[in-house]
PDB file of C-alpha atoms and ligand atoms in Angstrom:
ATOM      1  CA  MET A1413     125.326 -22.076 -40.700  1.00  0.00           C
ATOM      2  CA  THR A1414     127.994 -21.341 -43.274  1.00  0.00           C
ATOM      3  CA  GLY A1415     128.918 -17.754 -44.011  1.00  0.00           C
ATOM      4  CA  ARG A1416     130.521 -16.549 -47.197  1.00  0.00           C
ATOM      5  CA  LEU A1417     133.830 -15.422 -48.479  1.00  0.00           C
ATOM      6  CA  ASP A1418     134.299 -12.504 -50.878  1.00  0.00           C
ATOM      7  CA  ILE A1419     137.729 -11.965 -52.368  1.00  0.00           C
ATOM      8  CA  ILE A1420     138.054  -8.280 -53.184  1.00  0.00           C
ATOM      9  CA  GLY A1421     140.543  -5.902 -54.795  1.00  0.00           C
ATOM     10  CA  ILE A1422     140.579  -2.337 -53.478  1.00  0.00           C
ATOM     11  CA  GLY A1423     142.476  -0.778 -56.386  1.00  0.00           C
ATOM     12  CA  PRO A1424     145.820   1.035 -56.426  1.00  0.00           C
ATOM     13  CA  GLY A1425     145.155   3.632 -53.722  1.00  0.00           C
ATOM     14  CA  ASP A1426     142.664   6.301 -54.760  1.00  0.00           C
ATOM     15  CA  GLU A1427     139.297   5.821 -53.029  1.00  0.00           C
ATOM     16  CA  ALA A1428     137.574   6.734 -56.303  1.00  0.00           C
ATOM     17  CA  LEU A1429     139.107   3.650 -57.911  1.00  0.00           C
ATOM     18  CA  ILE A1430     137.310   1.220 -55.588  1.00  0.00           C
ATOM     19  CA  THR A1431     134.455  -0.316 -57.573  1.00  0.00           C
ATOM     20  CA  PRO A1432     130.836   0.037 -56.366  1.00  0.00           C
ATOM     21  CA  ASP A1433     130.672  -3.778 -56.299  1.00  0.00           C
ATOM     22  CA  VAL A1434     133.566  -3.944 -53.813  1.00  0.00           C
ATOM     23  CA  ARG A1435     132.037  -1.178 -51.697  1.00  0.00           C
ATOM     24  CA  ALA A1436     128.824  -3.199 -51.508  1.00  0.00           C
ATOM     25  CA  VAL A1437     130.769  -6.251 -50.291  1.00  0.00           C
ATOM     26  CA  LEU A1438     132.477  -4.180 -47.588  1.00  0.00           C
ATOM     27  CA  ALA A1439     129.146  -2.781 -46.416  1.00  0.00           C
ATOM     28  CA  GLN A1440     127.881  -6.346 -45.799  1.00  0.00           C
ATOM     29  CA  ALA A1441     131.070  -7.980 -44.468  1.00  0.00           C
ATOM     30  CA  THR A1442     131.559  -8.830 -40.791  1.00  0.00           C
ATOM     31  CA  ASP A1443     135.299  -9.559 -41.029  1.00  0.00           C
ATOM     32  CA  ALA A1444     138.185  -8.361 -43.200  1.00  0.00           C
ATOM     33  CA  VAL A1445     141.343 -10.429 -43.628  1.00  0.00           C
ATOM     34  CA  GLY A1446     144.526  -9.282 -45.370  1.00  0.00           C
ATOM     35  CA  TYR A1447     147.931  -7.664 -45.317  1.00  0.00           C
ATOM     36  CA  ILE A1448     148.026  -4.924 -42.640  1.00  0.00           C
ATOM     37  CA  PRO A1449     148.020  -1.746 -44.818  1.00  0.00           C
ATOM     38  CA  TYR A1450     145.201  -3.028 -47.041  1.00  0.00           C
ATOM     39  CA  VAL A1451     142.981  -4.069 -44.141  1.00  0.00           C
ATOM     40  CA  GLU A1452     143.565  -0.662 -42.554  1.00  0.00           C
ATOM     41  CA  ARG A1453     142.281   0.982 -45.725  1.00  0.00           C
ATOM     42  CA  VAL A1454     138.881  -0.727 -45.420  1.00  0.00           C
ATOM     43  CA  ALA A1455     138.364  -0.111 -41.679  1.00  0.00           C
ATOM     44  CA  GLY A1456     134.822   0.913 -40.826  1.00  0.00           C
ATOM     45  CA  PRO A1457     132.156   0.514 -38.159  1.00  0.00           C
ATOM     46  CA  GLY A1458     130.988  -3.070 -37.664  1.00  0.00           C
ATOM     47  CA  LEU A1459     133.902  -4.605 -39.520  1.00  0.00           C
ATOM     48  CA  ARG A1460     136.303  -6.769 -37.495  1.00  0.00           C
ATOM     49  CA  LEU A1461     139.840  -6.451 -38.861  1.00  0.00           C
ATOM     50  CA  HIS A1462     142.249  -9.391 -39.016  1.00  0.00           C
ATOM     51  CA  PRO A1463     145.497  -7.898 -40.279  1.00  0.00           C
ATOM     52  CA  SER A1464     148.459 -10.156 -40.958  1.00  0.00           C
ATOM     53  CA  ASP A1465     152.006  -9.742 -42.102  1.00  0.00           C
ATOM     54  CA  ASN A1466     153.148 -10.098 -45.685  1.00  0.00           C
ATOM     55  CA  ARG A1467     154.145 -13.538 -47.021  1.00  0.00           C
ATOM     56  CA  VAL A1468     151.640 -15.541 -44.971  1.00  0.00           C
ATOM     57  CA  GLU A1469     149.062 -15.740 -47.745  1.00  0.00           C
ATOM     58  CA  LEU A1470     148.163 -19.406 -47.316  1.00  0.00           C
ATOM     59  CA  ASP A1471     147.659 -19.137 -43.524  1.00  0.00           C
ATOM     60  CA  ARG A1472     145.556 -16.045 -44.101  1.00  0.00           C
ATOM     61  CA  ALA A1473     143.423 -17.860 -46.695  1.00  0.00           C
ATOM     62  CA  ARG A1474     142.838 -20.776 -44.295  1.00  0.00           C
ATOM     63  CA  GLN A1475     141.890 -18.389 -41.496  1.00  0.00           C
ATOM     64  CA  ALA A1476     139.383 -16.667 -43.798  1.00  0.00           C
ATOM     65  CA  LEU A1477     137.812 -19.967 -44.877  1.00  0.00           C
ATOM     66  CA  GLN A1478     137.617 -21.083 -41.241  1.00  0.00           C
ATOM     67  CA  MET A1479     135.730 -17.936 -40.271  1.00  0.00           C
ATOM     68  CA  ALA A1480     133.365 -18.347 -43.230  1.00  0.00           C
ATOM     69  CA  LEU A1481     132.697 -21.961 -42.148  1.00  0.00           C
ATOM     70  CA  GLN A1482     131.743 -20.591 -38.728  1.00  0.00           C
ATOM     71  CA  GLY A1483     129.107 -18.351 -40.283  1.00  0.00           C
ATOM     72  CA  GLN A1484     130.903 -15.048 -40.756  1.00  0.00           C
ATOM     73  CA  ARG A1485     130.809 -12.905 -43.896  1.00  0.00           C
ATOM     74  CA  VAL A1486     134.474 -12.566 -44.644  1.00  0.00           C
ATOM     75  CA  ALA A1487     136.153 -10.182 -47.087  1.00  0.00           C
ATOM     76  CA  VAL A1488     139.666 -11.182 -48.138  1.00  0.00           C
ATOM     77  CA  VAL A1489     141.349  -7.945 -49.132  1.00  0.00           C
ATOM     78  CA  SER A1490     144.071  -7.427 -51.761  1.00  0.00           C
ATOM     79  CA  SER A1491     145.346  -4.227 -53.291  1.00  0.00           C
ATOM     80  CA  GLY A1492     144.633  -3.721 -56.980  1.00  0.00           C
ATOM     81  CA  ASP A1493     142.941  -6.808 -58.364  1.00  0.00           C
ATOM     82  CA  PRO A1494     142.746  -9.916 -56.159  1.00  0.00           C
ATOM     83  CA  GLY A1495     143.611 -12.213 -59.064  1.00  0.00           C
ATOM     84  CA  VAL A1496     146.868 -10.447 -59.973  1.00  0.00           C
ATOM     85  CA  PHE A1497     149.743 -11.706 -57.793  1.00  0.00           C
ATOM     86  CA  ALA A1498     147.398 -11.603 -54.817  1.00  0.00           C
ATOM     87  CA  MET A1499     145.016 -13.464 -52.514  1.00  0.00           C
ATOM     88  CA  ALA A1500     142.552 -15.140 -54.917  1.00  0.00           C
ATOM     89  CA  SER A1501     144.994 -17.882 -55.902  1.00  0.00           C
ATOM     90  CA  ALA A1502     145.978 -18.412 -52.257  1.00  0.00           C
ATOM     91  CA  VAL A1503     142.322 -18.998 -51.317  1.00  0.00           C
ATOM     92  CA  PHE A1504     141.916 -21.588 -54.083  1.00  0.00           C
ATOM     93  CA  GLU A1505     145.157 -23.278 -53.041  1.00  0.00           C
ATOM     94  CA  ALA A1506     143.800 -23.567 -49.503  1.00  0.00           C
ATOM     95  CA  LEU A1507     140.491 -24.879 -50.846  1.00  0.00           C
ATOM     96  CA  GLU A1508     142.188 -27.578 -52.896  1.00  0.00           C
ATOM     97  CA  GLY A1509     143.499 -29.320 -49.801  1.00  0.00           C
ATOM     98  CA  TRP A1510     140.395 -28.849 -47.651  1.00  0.00           C
ATOM     99  CA  PRO A1511     137.212 -30.546 -49.009  1.00  0.00           C
ATOM    100  CA  GLU A1512     135.040 -29.402 -46.086  1.00  0.00           C
ATOM    101  CA  ALA A1513     135.727 -25.768 -46.947  1.00  0.00           C
ATOM    102  CA  GLN A1514     134.385 -26.263 -50.454  1.00  0.00           C
ATOM    103  CA  GLN A1515     130.849 -25.733 -49.135  1.00  0.00           C
ATOM    104  CA  VAL A1516     131.659 -22.068 -48.446  1.00  0.00           C
ATOM    105  CA  GLU A1517     130.077 -19.706 -50.954  1.00  0.00           C
ATOM    106  CA  ILE A1518     132.896 -17.788 -52.617  1.00  0.00           C
ATOM    107  CA  ALA A1519     132.948 -14.860 -55.035  1.00  0.00           C
ATOM    108  CA  VAL A1520     135.905 -13.032 -56.567  1.00  0.00           C
ATOM    109  CA  HIS A1521     135.372  -9.309 -57.159  1.00  0.00           C
ATOM    110  CA  PRO A1522     137.732  -7.620 -59.632  1.00  0.00           C
ATOM    111  CA  GLY A1523     139.614  -4.431 -58.878  1.00  0.00           C
ATOM    112  CA  ILE A1524     141.759  -1.996 -60.835  1.00  0.00           C
ATOM    113  CA  THR A1525     145.204  -3.495 -60.944  1.00  0.00           C
ATOM    114  CA  ALA A1526     148.332  -1.317 -60.592  1.00  0.00           C
ATOM    115  CA  MET A1527     149.359  -2.007 -64.182  1.00  0.00           C
ATOM    116  CA  LEU A1528     146.159  -0.462 -65.584  1.00  0.00           C
ATOM    117  CA  ALA A1529     146.264   2.543 -63.277  1.00  0.00           C
ATOM    118  CA  ALA A1530     149.926   3.083 -64.219  1.00  0.00           C
ATOM    119  CA  SER A1531     149.309   2.767 -67.942  1.00  0.00           C
ATOM    120  CA  ALA A1532     146.411   5.232 -67.727  1.00  0.00           C
ATOM    121  CA  ALA A1533     148.597   7.741 -65.866  1.00  0.00           C
ATOM    122  CA  LEU A1534     151.314   7.406 -68.521  1.00  0.00           C
ATOM    123  CA  GLY A1535     149.037   7.426 -71.568  1.00  0.00           C
ATOM    124  CA  ALA A1536     148.661   4.077 -73.346  1.00  0.00           C
ATOM    125  CA  PRO A1537     151.925   2.099 -73.170  1.00  0.00           C
ATOM    126  CA  LEU A1538     149.909  -1.148 -73.084  1.00  0.00           C
ATOM    127  CA  GLY A1539     147.845  -0.225 -76.136  1.00  0.00           C
ATOM    128  CA  HIS A1540     149.125  -3.218 -78.067  1.00  0.00           C
ATOM    129  CA  ASP A1541     150.153  -6.796 -77.119  1.00  0.00           C
ATOM    130  CA  PHE A1542     151.789  -6.985 -73.727  1.00  0.00           C
ATOM    131  CA  CYS A1543     152.637  -9.368 -70.916  1.00  0.00           C
ATOM    132  CA  CYS A1544     152.947  -8.995 -67.211  1.00  0.00           C
ATOM    133  CA  ILE A1545     155.704 -10.503 -65.057  1.00  0.00           C
ATOM    134  CA  ASN A1546     156.152 -10.677 -61.288  1.00  0.00           C
ATOM    135  CA  LEU A1547     159.861 -10.029 -60.691  1.00  0.00           C
ATOM    136  CA  SER A1548     159.821 -11.532 -57.200  1.00  0.00           C
ATOM    137  CA  ASP A1549     161.594 -14.865 -56.975  1.00  0.00           C
ATOM    138  CA  ASN A1550     160.007 -15.738 -53.632  1.00  0.00           C
ATOM    139  CA  LEU A1551     157.733 -18.316 -55.253  1.00  0.00           C
ATOM    140  CA  LYS A1552     159.582 -19.255 -58.450  1.00  0.00           C
ATOM    141  CA  PRO A1553     163.186 -19.739 -59.536  1.00  0.00           C
ATOM    142  CA  TRP A1554     165.044 -16.728 -60.889  1.00  0.00           C
ATOM    143  CA  ALA A1555     166.016 -18.725 -64.020  1.00  0.00           C
ATOM    144  CA  LEU A1556     162.326 -18.837 -65.009  1.00  0.00           C
ATOM    145  CA  ILE A1557     162.029 -15.052 -64.679  1.00  0.00           C
ATOM    146  CA  GLU A1558     165.064 -14.586 -66.920  1.00  0.00           C
ATOM    147  CA  MET A1559     163.702 -16.965 -69.542  1.00  0.00           C
ATOM    148  CA  ARG A1560     160.362 -15.110 -69.607  1.00  0.00           C
ATOM    149  CA  LEU A1561     162.123 -11.745 -69.924  1.00  0.00           C
ATOM    150  CA  ARG A1562     164.246 -12.988 -72.838  1.00  0.00           C
ATOM    151  CA  LEU A1563     161.335 -14.564 -74.704  1.00  0.00           C
ATOM    152  CA  ALA A1564     159.031 -11.573 -74.133  1.00  0.00           C
ATOM    153  CA  ALA A1565     161.776  -9.276 -75.464  1.00  0.00           C
ATOM    154  CA  GLU A1566     162.253 -11.515 -78.501  1.00  0.00           C
ATOM    155  CA  ALA A1567     158.485 -11.447 -79.184  1.00  0.00           C
ATOM    156  CA  ASP A1568     158.496  -7.634 -78.872  1.00  0.00           C
ATOM    157  CA  PHE A1569     155.865  -7.582 -76.128  1.00  0.00           C
ATOM    158  CA  ALA A1570     155.477  -4.503 -73.981  1.00  0.00           C
ATOM    159  CA  MET A1571     155.970  -5.701 -70.385  1.00  0.00           C
ATOM    160  CA  ALA A1572     154.579  -4.683 -67.021  1.00  0.00           C
ATOM    161  CA  PHE A1573     156.663  -5.629 -63.987  1.00  0.00           C
ATOM    162  CA  TYR A1574     155.202  -6.085 -60.498  1.00  0.00           C
ATOM    163  CA  ASN A1575     157.309  -6.341 -57.306  1.00  0.00           C
ATOM    164  CA  PRO A1576     160.361  -5.047 -59.172  1.00  0.00           C
ATOM    165  CA  ARG A1577     162.859  -4.434 -56.402  1.00  0.00           C
ATOM    166  CA  SER A1578     162.660  -5.121 -52.686  1.00  0.00           C
ATOM    167  CA  ALA A1579     165.197  -4.299 -49.994  1.00  0.00           C
ATOM    168  CA  SER A1580     165.753  -8.021 -49.414  1.00  0.00           C
ATOM    169  CA  ARG A1581     166.555  -8.789 -53.087  1.00  0.00           C
ATOM    170  CA  PRO A1582     167.875  -5.593 -54.711  1.00  0.00           C
ATOM    171  CA  GLU A1583     170.095  -7.514 -57.133  1.00  0.00           C
ATOM    172  CA  GLY A1584     167.167  -9.095 -59.017  1.00  0.00           C
ATOM    173  CA  PHE A1585     166.085  -5.911 -60.772  1.00  0.00           C
ATOM    174  CA  THR A1586     169.684  -5.076 -61.682  1.00  0.00           C
ATOM    175  CA  ARG A1587     169.915  -8.488 -63.305  1.00  0.00           C
ATOM    176  CA  ALA A1588     166.532  -8.001 -65.057  1.00  0.00           C
ATOM    177  CA  LEU A1589     167.758  -4.752 -66.631  1.00  0.00           C
ATOM    178  CA  GLU A1590     170.936  -6.535 -67.774  1.00  0.00           C
ATOM    179  CA  VAL A1591     168.946  -9.349 -69.366  1.00  0.00           C
ATOM    180  CA  LEU A1592     166.763  -6.824 -71.214  1.00  0.00           C
ATOM    181  CA  MET A1593     169.814  -4.836 -72.362  1.00  0.00           C
ATOM    182  CA  ALA A1594     171.348  -8.075 -73.694  1.00  0.00           C
ATOM    183  CA  SER A1595     168.037  -8.742 -75.493  1.00  0.00           C
ATOM    184  CA  GLN A1596     168.374  -5.585 -77.623  1.00  0.00           C
ATOM    185  CA  CYS A1597     165.876  -3.510 -75.614  1.00  0.00           C
ATOM    186  CA  GLY A1598     168.280  -0.631 -74.877  1.00  0.00           C
ATOM    187  CA  GLU A1599     166.438   1.903 -77.053  1.00  0.00           C
ATOM    188  CA  ARG A1600     162.973   0.977 -75.779  1.00  0.00           C
ATOM    189  CA  LEU A1601     161.205   3.349 -73.383  1.00  0.00           C
ATOM    190  CA  ILE A1602     160.867   2.217 -69.793  1.00  0.00           C
ATOM    191  CA  SER A1603     158.493   3.926 -67.331  1.00  0.00           C
ATOM    192  CA  PHE A1604     158.633   3.913 -63.544  1.00  0.00           C
ATOM    193  CA  ALA A1605     155.201   4.629 -62.075  1.00  0.00           C
ATOM    194  CA  ARG A1606     155.451   5.007 -58.297  1.00  0.00           C
ATOM    195  CA  ASN A1607     152.536   5.306 -55.845  1.00  0.00           C
ATOM    196  CA  VAL A1608     150.089   5.454 -58.710  1.00  0.00           C
ATOM    197  CA  SER A1609     146.787   7.193 -57.911  1.00  0.00           C
ATOM    198  CA  ARG A1610     148.099   8.331 -54.515  1.00  0.00           C
ATOM    199  CA  PRO A1611     148.922  11.939 -53.589  1.00  0.00           C
ATOM    200  CA  ASP A1612     152.657  11.274 -53.960  1.00  0.00           C
ATOM    201  CA  GLN A1613     152.447   9.638 -57.402  1.00  0.00           C
ATOM    202  CA  THR A1614     155.556  10.028 -59.576  1.00  0.00           C
ATOM    203  CA  LEU A1615     156.119   9.045 -63.217  1.00  0.00           C
ATOM    204  CA  LEU A1616     159.487   8.764 -64.943  1.00  0.00           C
ATOM    205  CA  THR A1617     160.101   7.614 -68.526  1.00  0.00           C
ATOM    206  CA  LEU A1618     163.462   7.200 -70.247  1.00  0.00           C
ATOM    207  CA  PRO A1619     165.258   4.832 -72.634  1.00  0.00           C
ATOM    208  CA  LEU A1620     166.110   1.513 -70.970  1.00  0.00           C
ATOM    209  CA  LYS A1621     169.820   2.072 -71.578  1.00  0.00           C
ATOM    210  CA  ASP A1622     169.683   5.095 -69.222  1.00  0.00           C
ATOM    211  CA  ALA A1623     167.630   3.377 -66.494  1.00  0.00           C
ATOM    212  CA  ARG A1624     169.152   2.609 -63.107  1.00  0.00           C
ATOM    213  CA  PRO A1625     167.992  -0.103 -60.690  1.00  0.00           C
ATOM    214  CA  GLU A1626     167.387   2.454 -57.903  1.00  0.00           C
ATOM    215  CA  MET A1627     164.564   3.963 -59.949  1.00  0.00           C
ATOM    216  CA  ALA A1628     162.307   1.102 -58.799  1.00  0.00           C
ATOM    217  CA  ASP A1629     161.154  -0.112 -55.409  1.00  0.00           C
ATOM    218  CA  MET A1630     158.194  -2.113 -54.134  1.00  0.00           C
ATOM    219  CA  ARG A1631     155.846   0.833 -54.625  1.00  0.00           C
ATOM    220  CA  THR A1632     156.726   1.042 -58.293  1.00  0.00           C
ATOM    221  CA  LEU A1633     155.049  -0.521 -61.287  1.00  0.00           C
ATOM    222  CA  VAL A1634     157.497  -0.677 -64.179  1.00  0.00           C
ATOM    223  CA  ILE A1635     156.375  -0.706 -67.813  1.00  0.00           C
ATOM    224  CA  LEU A1636     158.792  -1.456 -70.630  1.00  0.00           C
ATOM    225  CA  GLY A1637     157.415  -0.425 -74.014  1.00  0.00           C
ATOM    226  CA  ASN A1638     157.663  -2.478 -77.186  1.00  0.00           C
ATOM    227  CA  SER A1639     159.961  -1.359 -80.016  1.00  0.00           C
ATOM    228  CA  ALA A1640     157.286   1.067 -81.338  1.00  0.00           C
ATOM    229  CA  THR A1641     156.315   2.650 -78.003  1.00  0.00           C
ATOM    230  CA  ARG A1642     156.917   6.392 -78.247  1.00  0.00           C
ATOM    231  CA  ARG A1643     156.176   9.768 -76.712  1.00  0.00           C
ATOM    232  CA  VAL A1644     153.659  12.341 -77.835  1.00  0.00           C
ATOM    233  CA  GLY A1645     153.982  15.476 -75.715  1.00  0.00           C
ATOM    234  CA  ASP A1646     154.086  14.291 -72.094  1.00  0.00           C
ATOM    235  CA  TRP A1647     152.364  11.010 -72.953  1.00  0.00           C
ATOM    236  CA  VAL A1648     153.751   7.556 -73.638  1.00  0.00           C
ATOM    237  CA  TYR A1649     151.836   5.260 -75.968  1.00  0.00           C
ATOM    238  CA  SER A1650     152.085   2.117 -78.050  1.00  0.00           C
ATOM    239  CA  PRO A1651     150.516   2.385 -81.492  1.00  0.00           C
ATOM    240  CA  ARG A1652     147.760  -0.077 -82.409  1.00  0.00           C
ATOM    241  CA  PHE A1653     149.748  -1.689 -85.224  1.00  0.00           C
ATOM    242  CA  ALA A1654     152.909  -3.879 -85.403  1.00  0.00           C
TER     243      ALA A1654
HETATM  244  N1  LIG B2120     147.162  -7.303 -56.589  1.00  0.00           N
HETATM  245  C1  LIG B2120     147.954  -6.112 -56.828  1.00  0.00           C
HETATM  246  C2  LIG B2120     149.437  -6.428 -57.013  1.00  0.00           C
HETATM  247  C3  LIG B2120     150.127  -6.972 -55.790  1.00  0.00           C
HETATM  248  S1  LIG B2120     151.852  -7.173 -56.044  1.00  0.00           S
HETATM  249  C4  LIG B2120     147.402  -5.377 -58.058  1.00  0.00           C
HETATM  250  O1  LIG B2120     146.575  -5.945 -58.784  1.00  0.00           O
HETATM  251  O2  LIG B2120     147.806  -4.228 -58.280  1.00  0.00           O
HETATM  252  C5  LIG B2120     152.471  -5.633 -55.360  1.00  0.00           C
HETATM  253  C6  LIG B2120     153.111  -4.794 -56.457  1.00  0.00           C
HETATM  254  O3  LIG B2120     152.087  -4.105 -57.172  1.00  0.00           O
HETATM  255  C7  LIG B2120     154.023  -3.691 -55.981  1.00  0.00           C
HETATM  256  O4  LIG B2120     155.340  -4.152 -55.700  1.00  0.00           O
HETATM  257  C8  LIG B2120     154.018  -2.746 -57.165  1.00  0.00           C
HETATM  258  O5  LIG B2120     154.843  -3.250 -58.210  1.00  0.00           O
HETATM  259  C9  LIG B2120     152.574  -2.870 -57.631  1.00  0.00           C
HETATM  260  N2  LIG B2120     151.708  -1.805 -57.095  1.00  0.00           N
HETATM  261  C10 LIG B2120     150.615  -1.957 -56.315  1.00  0.00           C
HETATM  262  N3  LIG B2120     150.021  -0.755 -56.071  1.00  0.00           N
HETATM  263  C11 LIG B2120     150.760   0.175 -56.726  1.00  0.00           C
HETATM  264  C12 LIG B2120     150.673   1.597 -56.877  1.00  0.00           C
HETATM  265  N4  LIG B2120     149.684   2.311 -56.328  1.00  0.00           N
HETATM  266  N5  LIG B2120     151.622   2.219 -57.634  1.00  0.00           N
HETATM  267  C13 LIG B2120     152.610   1.530 -58.210  1.00  0.00           C
HETATM  268  N6  LIG B2120     152.738   0.179 -58.115  1.00  0.00           N
HETATM  269  C14 LIG B2120     151.841  -0.482 -57.377  1.00  0.00           C
END
């Protein structure tokens, strides 16, 4: 008997931001697979936890598919949305090279991604055209990140940055700020939204030219406005035109 595999996103942190659909999956699941802190968040009676370290996404996806093939009801857990720099793509990568696993019934369940929780906390900085860039160069060359930053700046997109600055690659974000400064973004507003929707949430907005690399870490979602993004009272928003 083949089980099933549900790929879920548990939102940015606040329990209230877990969708009813994802709660229903967790109530039915026998096994939860994912990065340690996320799996810990879904712990409950009757759910076997299979926590793993970061950066082993493909192994984790294979393990989940294997358990589903053996008849278990497996939830693969990501933070935020599972399709945004997270486990859904890893599961499909594993599936591509493993025809037998393609008989497993799979469903992807959306979650509230950090970018949307951050923009809501700030106001509406993504109220007009925007793009979203993962600043980690673990899985792509840094030159590609720089090209995307330059072209997005030229096109006057607002930008949301995930994985902005880790302890193992602190220089990347410094370089990203330099590229954006050189692309005439110095006057644009940049927001640092840290631990969004958690009790220790902090928000900081300032012109890019005054931003410092240390303002971001791996718990921060960074949003750079477009050239029209502005403040109204404590809020930051992008107007619906231009
Ligand atoms: N799938 C996740 C993103 C995983 S990448 C999602 O859809 O949200 C991990 C990055 O997401 C972090 O480095 C950070 O940039 C961002 N992030 C996740 N949760 C966050 C939170 N509560 N507050 C701020 N940023 C967060």
